Amino acid sequence: MAEIKKINHVAIVVKDIDQALRFWQEELGLELHHIEDVPSQKSKVAFIPVGESEIELVQPTSDDSGMAAYLEKRGEGMHHLCVEVDDIDGMLERLKEKGVRLINETALELPGRKMAFVHPKSTNGVLVELYQLI
Amino acid sequence: MAEIKKINHVAIVVKDIDQALRFWQEELGLELHHIEDVPSQKSKVAFIPVGESEIELVQPTSDDSGMAAYLEKRGEGMHHLCVEVDDIDGMLERLKEKGVRLINETALELPGRKMAFVHPKSTNGVLVELYQLI
């Protein structure tokens, strides 16, 4: 049966990654792994390892994305929680059977990983990302 | 120098722990460790291990707490991010020197642990809890 293995990352939406790194890197002392442009998600992302997980600082690079809309409406803060699963297809099947509302009914396949989002209506307001390394 | 070791927990504020466990335990398949009444924080908390971290579902048990006010204003969702540090006093000193706004200028000492909150004004909107096992 599909199982959650760990927290993969906590994503924090920010207005300006360079400004945000002041706290997370310089003040808190975490190490920045790298910053990546993610045009498919109209954002750039700073990856900051913390134990077996990561904190991801996400800055929208366009006004017409879900992340930009979230930032406009709710301000900076935690955006989603990503958990790593060993069998994302099995997990999505189980969630569907149980009537959980999904944003992605089937997993999106990207190089090295598969991912899907569960709708906050089914998760006590938390946007949950499921993630499997492949 | 004080260092962050891992994500200790992500706290999710919910209206009703039993209802919330439907998703996190029954549907997602995570195991509930235990539920605890925390009168000092006017809440009860479900502890759900995920890898080296935990998800904590927090239900306010009184209307006059910060958590209840948050729930009223923002609805259910992620409330704070707790990171484990090896030297919380050293970390608080460093943050103060760097001008970071703290909710607790000195760590609160509880049986087995010390903790302090950093103000979201200094952390891109994320309520950050620092936590040290002692």
PDB file of C-alpha atoms in Angstrom, chain B residues 40-41 88-89 92 103-117 129-132 134:
ATOM      1  CA  SER B  40      -1.202  25.974  28.624  1.00  0.00           C
ATOM      2  CA  GLN B  41      -1.838  26.575  24.930  1.00  0.00           C
ATOM      3  CA  ILE B  88      18.493  27.890  21.060  1.00  0.00           C
ATOM      4  CA  ASP B  89      20.061  30.490  23.376  1.00  0.00           C
ATOM      5  CA  LEU B  92      18.286  33.826  19.846  1.00  0.00           C
ATOM      6  CA  ILE B 103       8.042  36.967  19.928  1.00  0.00           C
ATOM      7  CA  ASN B 104      10.087  35.383  22.750  1.00  0.00           C
ATOM      8  CA  GLU B 105      13.332  37.241  23.450  1.00  0.00           C
ATOM      9  CA  THR B 106      14.459  34.365  25.665  1.00  0.00           C
ATOM     10  CA  ALA B 107      13.545  30.706  25.311  1.00  0.00           C
ATOM     11  CA  LEU B 108      10.635  29.274  27.267  1.00  0.00           C
ATOM     12  CA  GLU B 109      11.749  26.224  29.211  1.00  0.00           C
ATOM     13  CA  LEU B 110       9.413  23.239  29.379  1.00  0.00           C
ATOM     14  CA  PRO B 111      10.120  19.682  30.521  1.00  0.00           C
ATOM     15  CA  GLY B 112      12.589  18.240  28.003  1.00  0.00           C
ATOM     16  CA  ARG B 113      12.618  21.199  25.658  1.00  0.00           C
ATOM     17  CA  LYS B 114      13.170  24.904  25.135  1.00  0.00           C
ATOM     18  CA  MET B 115      11.246  26.918  22.585  1.00  0.00           C
ATOM     19  CA  ALA B 116      10.817  30.412  21.193  1.00  0.00           C
ATOM     20  CA  PHE B 117       8.862  32.004  18.370  1.00  0.00           C
ATOM     21  CA  GLU B 129       9.188  28.177  16.144  1.00  0.00           C
ATOM     22  CA  LEU B 130      12.697  27.362  17.325  1.00  0.00           C
ATOM     23  CA  TYR B 131      12.926  24.200  19.388  1.00  0.00           C
ATOM     24  CA  GLN B 132      15.713  22.508  21.297  1.00  0.00           C
ATOM     25  CA  ILE B 134      17.252  19.357  26.445  1.00  0.00           C
TER      26      ILE B 134
END
